[in-house]
Amino acid sequence: MSDPIIKIQNMNKWFGDFQVLKNINLEVEANKKIVVCGPSGSGKSTLIRCINRLEEHQEGDIIVDGNELSEKTKDIEKIRAEVGMVFQQFNLFPHLSILDNCTLAPIWVKKMPKKEAQELALDQLKKVQIDDQANKFPGQLSGGQQQRCAIARALCMQPKIMLFDEPTSALDPEMIKEVLDAMVSLAKGGMTMIVVTHEMGFAKEVADEVIFMDEGMIIEKAGTKEFFANPKSDRTKLFLSQIL
Amino acid sequence: MQTINFLKPNRDNIKNYSIIGSFLVLVSLIDVISNAFLKINLTSFLPGSLTTLFPLIIGLIGLNMMRIDYSGHKTLDLLNKNINTNNFNALLTLLILFSIIKALPQSLSWMILDATISGDSKDACTGTGACWTYIKVWFRRFMYGMYPNEFHWRINTAFILVIALGFVGYFMKENLKKYLALYYVIIYPVIAYLVIYYLISGGSFGLQWVETGAWGGLSLTFIVSFFCLIFCFPLGMIFALGRRSNLPAIKYISICYIEFWRGVPLITVLFMSSVMFPMFLPEDFFMDKLVRVIIAITLFEAAYCAEVIRGGLQSLPRGQYDAAKSLGMGYWKMHIFVILPQALKLVIPGIANTFLALVKDTPLIFVVGLAELAGMLALAKTNPKWLGFAMEGYIFASIVFWIICYAMSKYSYNLEAKYKTER
């Protein structure tokens, strides 16, 4: 067994007095796809935001690709550059064109020559099928197109890990499919992915493991088939019965 | 059965009513106009107060008759919708209209018809109107202050140079565009300072030295505003970012700075800069009064700029920060490429507001003995040869300031339109 690319040990996190994450232990191996599900407010998003330190944890260890995340971490930017993230609200930069959204970080963070960055960006945009929109601005695109652009933007940094924070929750039903298709093809390409989502169809199709969270704890963690076929805890059963 | 609806106009009798109504309004207008311009009272046959109220009453009845909903007549609908929605609005319309008409002849005759502009001494002003001769004679003083007449070309040349240098950004090549901010924030002010120092101050290259005490008039307004504007903006930006910093030292220094300068009146700041500040300086250290004043105003306005910019920073969604961070951008890259371009766009109206206030605050430097346009006016109106023309001077100054400020606000609207982005 290879070393896990993400390793979380006994991690606790508080917002003020409120404990959002309780004693989280998680190991993710390279090229594995993990789906995290659970009711809202269960700490799913906070968990994956901790993985690239958009949120700081107070106790325990998080080790991403051999680097421990803590206050002492000097090159947090370097680690973030290797961990792509896609947000629920897309968070494209509205003042930049789609192409510039994708090339900004490669040029300024990775110091890539502009031409190379543009070729890379167009390549990535083509994979999510919006290369024809490259010169438009985010405000001119539909939600689904914006989210696909956000995926392409994250991929332009050529990350080792991709985090998805409810990527389809802010989309109209008919746009969900186009985004999920992009994610499925990404998964088939062998990317390490952690996806917070309610799309159980997606989980069944690509996930290696499914994690169920509630009240800041990991209630259940199992292989995909196992998880859907015979969930162990009652809480998971209830959740699945409601969502499926 | 046909009912008589005398005061209830509708679509059927629209023609009669609109004609009678507009006739009555016309009568009221003619009455007021003849009263104001020709001094003829057409209604002198009416008793006392009725004479004055006559146009108002007639006009009101006229407008009331014209008030027909959905008349189908374009002009009439427009009129009814905008100035004649109900009796109260009709009354306001008439009152405003009449006051303008009444005030027009006096102001016209004072400002233009009876005004004097010929001659070059006070004796030319014999008419009852304004004495524009005063402005004409003092014009150079109002523009250049006590600066020697024969050297005015130096000020003009310096301004033309500075303006021309300001346009360099527009003609920069594409590959130099990324240095644009650097140019405007650091290089341009330095060059502008050197141009103004060597050309207007003189003292070298065979140009005679003219001390800053002699500078004045509109050119001084421009010099002070120009330097304060270009310095206070970047400084304000730094303090706005500082106030939002995670580092307590930087954060609290910024808060103290902003709250200190926002809490003191500008006039005391100016006094301090010119009277107190030199006392703290070493004996042999000399800093020109004008420079001190510019620094004082810059520091003062930077605090206001900082708060305006902070408002813009505050209004950006947190997702923008998250996205920039998740792409591996550090603090500076995130702010330079993602946060500030968006925040600064949002605060264009607020910044324009601060800048306009700054330009209009410059006359305050008179309290430390620097006479820009308004200061020169104050000096000129106490000149024994030219007593009694304060009004003309202030009208002139307000027109000049209005033109400057209106141009600035127009420019800010342009910027806003240019950098508008869809969300």
XYZ file of C-alpha atoms in Angstrom:
667
model
C 0.000 0.000 0.000
C 1.339 3.399 -0.993
C 1.603 6.308 1.404
C -1.649 8.287 1.650
C -1.537 11.658 -0.089
C -3.840 13.184 2.517
C -3.644 12.103 6.110
C -5.840 13.592 8.827
C -5.344 12.465 12.405
C -7.474 13.305 15.430
C -8.426 16.625 13.965
C -10.696 18.960 15.930
C -11.969 22.345 14.923
C -14.037 24.986 16.667
C -15.830 28.098 15.450
C -15.722 30.071 18.672
C -17.311 27.777 21.230
C -18.970 25.585 18.675
C -17.105 22.443 17.715
C -17.644 21.862 14.012
C -15.305 18.921 13.512
C -14.853 16.223 16.099
C -11.958 13.798 16.056
C -11.643 13.365 12.321
C -9.413 10.590 11.032
C -9.092 10.180 7.323
C -6.575 8.815 4.888
C -6.808 9.300 1.173
C -4.513 7.478 -1.205
C -3.375 8.944 -4.475
C -5.789 8.534 -7.391
C -8.682 7.629 -5.107
C -12.054 9.321 -5.368
C -13.831 10.064 -2.117
C -17.384 11.346 -1.871
C -18.397 13.092 1.328
C -22.095 13.351 2.044
C -24.275 14.263 4.961
C -26.932 16.737 6.034
C -26.185 20.445 5.846
C -24.274 21.831 8.800
C -22.512 18.531 9.365
C -19.064 19.995 8.694
C -18.421 18.486 5.262
C -17.412 21.761 3.648
C -15.341 22.788 6.645
C -13.483 19.492 6.446
C -12.391 19.948 2.863
C -11.670 23.634 3.401
C -9.265 22.528 6.131
C -7.391 20.387 3.620
C -6.107 23.455 1.779
C -6.152 25.566 4.910
C -8.870 27.976 3.932
C -9.942 27.136 7.477
C -7.491 26.551 10.283
C -7.868 23.543 12.553
C -7.052 23.785 16.237
C -6.072 20.226 17.140
C -4.649 17.229 15.383
C -2.587 16.859 12.233
C -3.344 17.316 8.582
C -0.632 16.112 6.235
C -1.053 16.896 2.559
C 1.458 15.359 0.188
C 4.035 15.064 2.939
C 3.570 18.626 4.246
C 2.037 19.202 7.605
C -0.456 22.046 7.813
C -0.073 24.234 10.886
C 0.699 27.825 11.842
C 4.326 27.043 11.182
C 3.716 26.048 7.583
C 5.672 28.608 5.633
C 4.795 27.860 2.070
C 1.079 27.382 2.398
C 0.760 28.866 -1.105
C 2.888 26.047 -2.488
C 0.628 23.428 -0.965
C -2.488 25.226 -2.144
C -1.081 25.365 -5.640
C -1.083 21.578 -5.623
C -4.626 21.310 -4.298
C -7.268 22.572 -6.682
C -10.631 23.607 -5.346
C -14.051 24.119 -6.914
C -16.649 26.059 -4.992
C -20.397 25.986 -4.749
C -20.670 29.600 -5.930
C -18.086 29.149 -8.732
C -16.111 32.183 -7.492
C -14.779 33.118 -10.886
C -13.067 36.490 -11.041
C -15.732 38.677 -12.673
C -13.301 41.324 -13.913
C -11.276 38.844 -15.983
C -12.210 36.966 -19.131
C -12.635 33.187 -18.957
C -9.191 32.720 -20.456
C -7.594 35.196 -18.059
C -9.317 33.490 -15.151
C -7.543 30.313 -16.170
C -4.136 31.806 -16.939
C -3.850 34.192 -13.978
C -2.552 31.708 -11.433
C -0.287 29.706 -13.766
C 1.390 32.919 -14.939
C 1.815 34.606 -11.565
C 2.087 31.687 -9.177
C 3.818 29.086 -11.324
C 5.726 31.695 -13.375
C 4.663 30.016 -16.575
C 5.266 31.956 -19.799
C 2.069 33.639 -20.967
C 1.844 31.763 -24.249
C 2.301 28.388 -22.612
C -0.286 29.254 -19.979
C -2.798 30.211 -22.642
C -2.261 26.977 -24.544
C -2.699 25.023 -21.332
C -5.833 26.984 -20.457
C -7.403 26.445 -23.871
C -6.578 22.785 -23.577
C -8.299 22.537 -20.212
C -11.261 24.598 -21.404
C -11.606 22.246 -24.337
C -11.798 19.286 -21.967
C -14.788 20.857 -20.247
C -16.139 21.997 -23.627
C -16.176 25.747 -23.187
C -13.122 26.680 -25.233
C -15.446 28.634 -27.538
C -16.340 30.949 -24.628
C -12.729 31.771 -23.761
C -12.973 35.490 -24.441
C -16.262 36.095 -22.689
C -16.612 37.285 -19.130
C -18.007 35.130 -16.310
C -21.128 37.291 -16.085
C -22.061 36.362 -19.664
C -22.023 32.615 -19.018
C -24.634 30.267 -17.616
C -24.131 28.729 -14.190
C -23.103 25.380 -15.627
C -20.596 26.992 -17.946
C -19.195 29.058 -15.095
C -18.737 25.999 -12.930
C -17.006 24.113 -15.731
C -14.738 27.110 -16.180
C -13.992 27.003 -12.463
C -12.993 23.356 -12.836
C -10.754 24.220 -15.778
C -9.238 27.084 -13.814
C -8.328 24.755 -10.959
C -6.929 22.187 -13.382
C -4.693 24.763 -15.036
C -2.568 24.677 -11.896
C -2.034 20.976 -12.613
C -2.923 20.008 -9.068
C -2.333 16.615 -7.501
C -5.603 16.729 -5.590
C -8.959 18.262 -6.477
C -11.474 19.322 -3.855
C -15.100 19.914 -4.827
C -17.319 21.805 -2.396
C -20.901 21.059 -3.465
C -20.130 21.934 -7.079
C -23.665 21.372 -8.339
C -25.739 22.773 -5.482
C -26.146 26.236 -6.961
C -27.090 25.009 -10.413
C -30.332 24.460 -12.285
C -31.164 20.773 -12.736
C -30.415 20.717 -16.448
C -26.986 22.220 -15.851
C -25.991 19.732 -13.184
C -25.409 17.040 -15.756
C -22.873 19.000 -17.787
C -20.837 19.714 -14.681
C -21.042 16.122 -13.448
C -19.957 14.896 -16.885
C -16.875 17.067 -16.644
C -16.161 15.686 -13.173
C -16.662 12.091 -14.271
C -14.226 12.435 -17.135
C -11.760 14.055 -14.747
C -12.174 11.145 -12.342
C -11.591 8.642 -15.120
C -8.365 10.473 -15.920
C -7.011 9.346 -12.553
C -7.185 12.513 -10.460
C -7.308 12.278 -6.679
C -10.654 13.794 -5.791
C -12.591 14.625 -2.665
C -16.128 15.620 -3.536
C -18.725 17.010 -1.175
C -21.999 16.419 -2.941
C -25.562 15.203 -2.686
C -25.399 13.620 -6.134
C -25.546 9.976 -5.151
C -25.607 8.923 -8.788
C -22.201 10.490 -9.191
C -20.978 8.759 -6.048
C -22.114 5.374 -7.318
C -20.475 5.928 -10.676
C -17.003 7.087 -9.719
C -16.384 6.993 -5.970
C -14.010 4.492 -4.433
C -15.169 5.355 -0.959
C -18.105 7.219 0.515
C -17.948 9.068 3.809
C -21.067 9.986 5.720
C -20.781 12.867 8.159
C -23.143 14.196 10.757
C -22.665 16.714 13.572
C -18.977 17.118 12.814
C -18.135 13.432 13.020
C -17.435 10.817 10.421
C -20.286 8.399 11.088
C -19.541 5.929 8.402
C -16.820 5.295 5.896
C -17.041 2.451 3.451
C -16.443 1.318 -0.087
C -19.093 2.626 -2.425
C -20.927 -0.622 -3.035
C -20.808 -1.544 0.613
C -22.025 1.910 1.633
C -25.127 1.840 -0.508
C -25.840 -1.886 -0.187
C -25.720 -2.238 3.585
C -25.068 0.895 5.562
C -24.189 0.126 9.137
C -25.395 3.004 11.229
C -29.033 3.975 11.591
C -28.255 7.599 10.906
C -26.810 6.684 7.510
C -29.801 4.516 6.704
C -32.142 7.355 7.513
C -30.145 9.790 5.402
C -29.995 7.436 2.461
C -33.695 6.674 2.658
C -34.438 10.370 2.457
C -32.043 11.208 -0.308
C -32.463 8.270 -2.659
C -79.036 61.097 -20.086
C -76.177 63.511 -20.399
C -74.668 64.809 -17.192
C -72.784 68.004 -17.046
C -69.305 67.367 -15.732
C -67.800 70.808 -15.648
C -64.718 70.069 -13.510
C -64.341 66.433 -14.443
C -62.446 66.151 -17.682
C -62.408 62.814 -19.500
C -61.614 61.441 -22.918
C -64.814 62.640 -24.513
C -64.383 66.341 -23.910
C -60.605 66.181 -24.056
C -60.316 68.702 -26.843
C -62.296 71.451 -25.148
C -60.648 70.915 -21.827
C -57.086 70.776 -23.048
C -57.561 73.907 -25.144
C -59.214 75.884 -22.377
C -56.687 74.559 -19.845
C -53.610 75.435 -21.871
C -55.123 78.839 -22.638
C -55.510 79.567 -18.931
C -51.929 78.440 -18.197
C -50.730 80.619 -21.069
C -52.600 83.611 -19.649
C -50.996 83.086 -16.248
C -47.539 82.825 -17.827
C -48.080 85.967 -19.921
C -49.170 87.816 -16.821
C -46.061 86.821 -14.895
C -43.699 87.463 -17.789
C -45.098 90.879 -18.535
C -44.911 91.646 -14.858
C -41.296 90.584 -14.572
C -39.798 91.843 -17.830
C -41.978 94.772 -18.840
C -43.099 95.869 -15.393
C -46.686 96.014 -16.603
C -49.359 94.741 -14.273
C -52.074 93.375 -16.539
C -54.373 92.668 -13.645
C -54.170 96.012 -11.892
C -57.971 96.231 -12.021
C -58.170 93.453 -9.414
C -58.103 94.315 -5.720
C -54.847 94.018 -3.710
C -53.689 90.503 -3.002
C -55.782 89.030 -5.807
C -53.476 90.714 -8.311
C -50.478 88.786 -7.044
C -52.351 85.531 -6.717
C -54.159 85.829 -10.045
C -51.631 83.953 -12.244
C -51.353 81.200 -9.661
C -55.121 80.653 -9.462
C -55.641 80.819 -13.219
C -52.679 78.492 -13.826
C -53.938 75.992 -11.258
C -57.409 75.878 -12.803
C -55.817 75.466 -16.224
C -53.590 72.611 -15.106
C -56.522 70.980 -13.336
C -58.535 71.030 -16.552
C -55.649 69.582 -18.503
C -55.238 66.659 -16.137
C -56.774 63.857 -18.214
C -55.577 60.293 -17.625
C -54.499 58.356 -20.689
C -55.541 61.146 -22.991
C -53.681 59.486 -25.835
C -51.977 62.772 -26.581
C -48.238 62.345 -26.177
C -47.199 65.761 -24.919
C -50.183 66.043 -22.644
C -49.506 62.637 -21.101
C -45.882 63.507 -20.574
C -46.860 66.758 -18.911
C -49.437 65.112 -16.679
C -47.129 62.313 -15.689
C -44.185 64.505 -14.747
C -45.305 67.890 -13.465
C -49.056 67.734 -13.149
C -49.894 64.555 -11.249
C -52.076 66.270 -8.660
C -53.037 69.730 -7.459
C -50.106 69.980 -5.067
C -47.541 69.123 -7.739
C -49.215 71.521 -10.126
C -48.904 74.251 -7.512
C -45.199 73.471 -7.006
C -44.644 73.490 -10.745
C -46.222 76.894 -11.089
C -44.405 78.344 -8.083
C -40.998 77.180 -9.347
C -41.739 78.387 -12.860
C -42.904 81.793 -11.656
C -39.957 82.286 -9.305
C -37.516 81.542 -12.114
C -39.289 83.989 -14.405
C -39.380 86.638 -11.695
C -35.698 86.228 -10.849
C -34.507 86.136 -14.439
C -34.669 89.834 -15.427
C -32.761 91.061 -12.372
C -29.974 88.541 -12.623
C -29.748 88.950 -16.377
C -29.454 92.691 -16.176
C -26.970 92.536 -13.296
C -24.746 89.913 -14.851
C -24.924 90.842 -18.522
C -27.082 93.758 -19.650
C -25.964 96.411 -17.189
C -22.522 94.933 -16.543
C -19.257 96.624 -17.412
C -16.229 94.903 -18.842
C -14.362 97.687 -20.641
C -11.698 99.913 -19.148
C -9.007 98.950 -16.706
C -9.779 100.758 -13.499
C -12.609 101.027 -11.054
C -13.790 104.240 -12.699
C -15.044 102.292 -15.700
C -17.654 100.631 -13.510
C -20.399 103.224 -13.431
C -23.337 101.028 -14.345
C -25.707 99.387 -11.924
C -24.635 95.915 -12.990
C -21.668 93.741 -12.268
C -18.163 95.042 -12.773
C -16.397 92.365 -14.791
C -13.600 94.863 -15.387
C -12.443 93.884 -11.933
C -12.086 90.251 -12.957
C -10.414 91.272 -16.200
C -7.834 93.455 -14.507
C -7.104 90.958 -11.778
C -7.287 87.919 -14.030
C -3.565 87.211 -14.059
C -3.428 87.531 -10.282
C -6.333 85.112 -9.918
C -4.566 82.636 -12.177
C -0.947 82.992 -11.100
C -0.977 84.805 -7.763
C 2.002 87.035 -7.050
C 4.158 85.135 -9.484
C 6.078 87.665 -11.632
C 4.167 88.405 -14.828
C 7.102 87.857 -17.135
C 7.554 84.298 -15.877
C 3.989 83.074 -16.327
C 5.075 81.025 -19.319
C 7.035 78.860 -16.887
C 3.873 77.856 -15.057
C 2.038 77.220 -18.322
C 4.865 75.113 -19.724
C 5.137 73.111 -16.524
C 1.400 72.350 -16.551
C 1.412 71.342 -20.192
C 4.370 69.048 -19.523
C 2.742 67.466 -16.490
C -0.537 66.899 -18.335
C 1.294 65.448 -21.333
C 3.213 63.080 -19.050
C -0.088 62.031 -17.540
C -1.241 60.772 -20.924
C 1.831 58.591 -21.397
C -0.103 55.665 -19.966
C -2.512 55.707 -22.897
C 0.280 55.312 -25.412
C 2.291 52.721 -23.565
C 3.115 49.592 -25.487
C 1.282 46.404 -24.594
C 4.319 44.748 -23.015
C 4.909 47.787 -20.785
C 1.312 47.895 -19.552
C 2.125 45.919 -16.444
C 4.340 48.755 -15.247
C 1.438 51.199 -15.552
C 0.641 51.245 -11.848
C 4.324 51.633 -11.005
C 4.521 54.546 -13.424
C 1.526 56.392 -12.036
C 2.224 55.715 -8.381
C 5.970 56.334 -8.240
C 7.623 57.567 -11.436
C 4.977 60.073 -12.523
C 4.752 61.992 -9.234
C 8.545 62.220 -9.070
C 8.815 63.534 -12.625
C 5.940 65.946 -12.017
C 7.650 67.171 -8.873
C 10.915 67.723 -10.718
C 9.173 69.545 -13.562
C 7.355 71.834 -11.177
C 10.433 72.322 -9.026
C 12.789 73.237 -11.836
C 10.344 75.184 -13.978
C 8.148 77.007 -11.503
C 10.566 77.351 -8.615
C 13.517 77.886 -10.874
C 16.918 78.642 -9.399
C 18.867 76.672 -11.991
C 19.214 76.434 -15.755
C 19.264 80.226 -15.836
C 15.736 80.509 -14.459
C 15.232 83.019 -11.707
C 14.240 81.626 -8.308
C 10.654 82.371 -7.340
C 9.814 81.460 -3.771
C 6.633 79.516 -3.102
C 5.188 82.424 -1.119
C 4.687 84.199 -4.410
C 2.851 81.304 -5.983
C -0.871 81.601 -5.955
C -4.160 81.737 -7.755
C -5.666 78.917 -9.717
C -2.247 77.494 -10.576
C -1.586 76.926 -6.879
C -5.000 75.264 -6.528
C -3.930 72.902 -9.288
C -0.506 72.205 -7.823
C -1.818 71.477 -4.339
C -4.750 69.372 -5.544
C -2.600 67.482 -8.036
C 0.017 66.333 -5.557
C -2.499 65.617 -2.823
C -4.630 63.540 -5.186
C -1.856 61.369 -6.540
C -0.261 60.792 -3.148
C -3.337 60.300 -0.987
C -4.772 57.512 -3.132
C -1.953 54.949 -2.812
C -1.466 55.935 0.805
C -5.153 55.414 1.473
C -4.969 52.038 -0.224
C -2.139 50.967 2.068
C -4.050 51.981 5.174
C -7.253 50.348 3.938
C -5.393 47.068 3.501
C -3.597 47.630 6.790
C -6.839 48.011 8.661
C -7.965 44.614 7.394
C -4.642 42.949 8.085
C -4.359 39.890 10.306
C -1.228 41.262 11.910
C -2.294 43.161 15.032
C 0.528 45.718 14.903
C -0.270 46.783 11.341
C -3.992 46.674 11.998
C -3.881 48.897 15.057
C -1.418 51.342 13.552
C -3.791 51.738 10.611
C -6.819 52.167 12.838
C -5.025 54.787 14.945
C -3.862 56.631 11.858
C -7.297 56.696 10.240
C -9.162 57.643 13.379
C -6.629 60.327 14.277
C -6.778 62.128 10.947
C -10.515 61.769 10.609
C -10.948 63.273 14.025
C -9.005 66.500 13.472
C -10.283 69.460 11.452
C -8.225 70.205 8.355
C -7.689 73.779 9.436
C -5.861 72.745 12.621
C -3.786 70.299 10.620
C -2.744 73.146 8.350
C -1.864 75.374 11.287
C 0.154 72.605 12.851
C 2.020 71.951 9.647
C 3.031 75.554 9.202
C 3.477 76.746 12.779
C 4.186 73.826 15.078
C 5.889 71.356 12.789
C 9.007 73.475 12.048
C 9.678 73.680 15.805
C 10.198 69.946 15.984
C 12.628 69.964 13.110
C 16.382 70.352 13.566
C 17.718 73.886 13.144
C 19.426 73.422 9.822
C 16.633 71.381 8.314
C 14.375 73.364 6.044
C 11.176 72.239 4.436
C 9.181 74.599 2.308
C 5.817 75.697 3.644
C 4.019 74.587 0.494
C 5.568 71.125 0.751
C 4.521 70.913 4.386
C 0.973 71.919 3.494
C 0.806 69.367 0.689
C 2.034 66.651 3.028
C -0.517 67.675 5.652
C -3.455 67.602 3.235
C -2.251 64.316 1.753
C -2.067 62.622 5.134
C -5.461 64.031 6.031
C -7.237 62.945 2.868
C -5.502 59.560 2.837
C -7.491 58.641 5.931
C -10.736 59.372 4.103
C -9.576 57.502 1.015
C -8.646 54.555 3.200
C -12.149 54.262 4.588
C -13.745 54.568 1.164
C -11.471 51.862 -0.227
C -12.092 49.681 2.802
C -15.787 49.904 2.009
C -15.041 48.457 -1.415
C -12.885 45.698 0.022
C -15.614 44.859 2.505
C -18.228 44.483 -0.189
C -16.410 41.747 -2.095
C -17.750 38.275 -1.389
C -15.498 36.010 0.651
C -15.514 33.538 -2.228
C -13.175 35.794 -4.185
C -10.575 35.545 -1.437
C -11.119 31.789 -1.153
C -10.751 31.274 -4.877
C -7.581 33.332 -5.093
C -6.068 31.557 -2.097
C -7.005 28.122 -3.373
C -5.089 28.880 -6.558
C -1.967 29.360 -4.506
C -1.840 33.150 -4.562
C -0.191 34.864 -1.631
C -1.438 38.033 0.041
C 0.037 40.486 -2.459
C -0.766 38.552 -5.602
C -4.305 38.005 -4.381
C -4.807 41.693 -3.704
C -3.097 43.021 -6.794
C -4.759 40.736 -9.318
C -8.079 39.791 -7.786
C -9.215 41.943 -4.894
C -8.085 45.496 -5.609
C -9.126 45.601 -9.280
C -12.644 44.719 -8.235
C -12.761 46.795 -5.066
C -11.377 49.939 -6.698
C -13.998 49.736 -9.414
C -16.697 49.691 -6.794
C -15.358 52.727 -4.976
C -14.974 55.054 -7.976
C -17.987 57.164 -6.896
C -16.727 57.375 -3.322
C -13.197 58.229 -4.365
C -14.489 60.882 -6.758
C -16.465 62.297 -3.859
C -13.356 62.481 -1.660
C -11.304 64.034 -4.451
C -13.935 66.697 -5.146
C -14.010 67.545 -1.461
C -10.223 67.765 -1.500
C -10.182 70.219 -4.402
C -12.762 72.357 -2.655
C -10.787 72.176 0.604
C -7.679 73.703 -0.944
C -8.840 77.314 -0.323
C -8.252 76.547 3.364
C -4.507 76.869 2.816
C -5.167 80.608 2.954
C -4.995 80.339 6.747
C -1.282 79.634 6.521
C -0.695 82.445 4.068
C -0.868 80.612 0.774
C -3.300 82.365 -1.540
C -4.769 80.118 -4.178
C -7.813 81.242 -6.193
C -10.190 81.918 -3.300
C -7.298 83.330 -1.285
C -6.399 85.758 -4.048
C -10.028 86.877 -4.075
C -9.875 87.601 -0.381
C -6.745 89.668 -0.959
C -8.165 91.460 -3.991
C -11.414 92.478 -2.369
C -9.519 94.316 0.375
C -7.370 96.212 -2.111
C -8.206 99.903 -1.489
C -8.456 100.645 -5.207
C -10.953 97.905 -5.795
C -13.229 97.883 -2.784
C -16.749 96.583 -3.143
C -16.498 93.926 -5.795
C -16.529 90.843 -3.607
C -19.675 89.548 -5.311
C -18.148 89.467 -8.777
C -15.070 87.755 -7.434
C -16.986 85.037 -5.647
C -19.217 84.410 -8.643
C -16.119 84.075 -10.798
C -14.470 81.712 -8.312
C -17.555 79.566 -7.958
C -17.872 79.248 -11.723
C -14.213 78.212 -11.995
C -14.522 75.686 -9.175
C -17.754 74.377 -10.584
C -16.152 73.772 -13.973
C -13.223 71.918 -12.393
C -15.415 69.809 -10.160
C -17.969 69.075 -12.835
C -15.210 67.933 -15.166
C -13.884 65.655 -12.433
C -17.257 64.124 -11.711
C -17.944 63.633 -15.425
C -14.614 61.877 -15.696
C -15.487 59.615 -12.782
C -18.762 58.648 -14.505
C -16.742 57.767 -17.585
C -14.396 55.608 -15.553
C -17.348 53.896 -13.937
C -18.890 53.080 -17.288
C -15.562 51.956 -18.687
C -14.787 49.501 -15.893
C -18.264 48.185 -15.341
C -18.377 44.410 -15.012
C -21.294 42.086 -14.881
C -21.581 39.967 -11.817
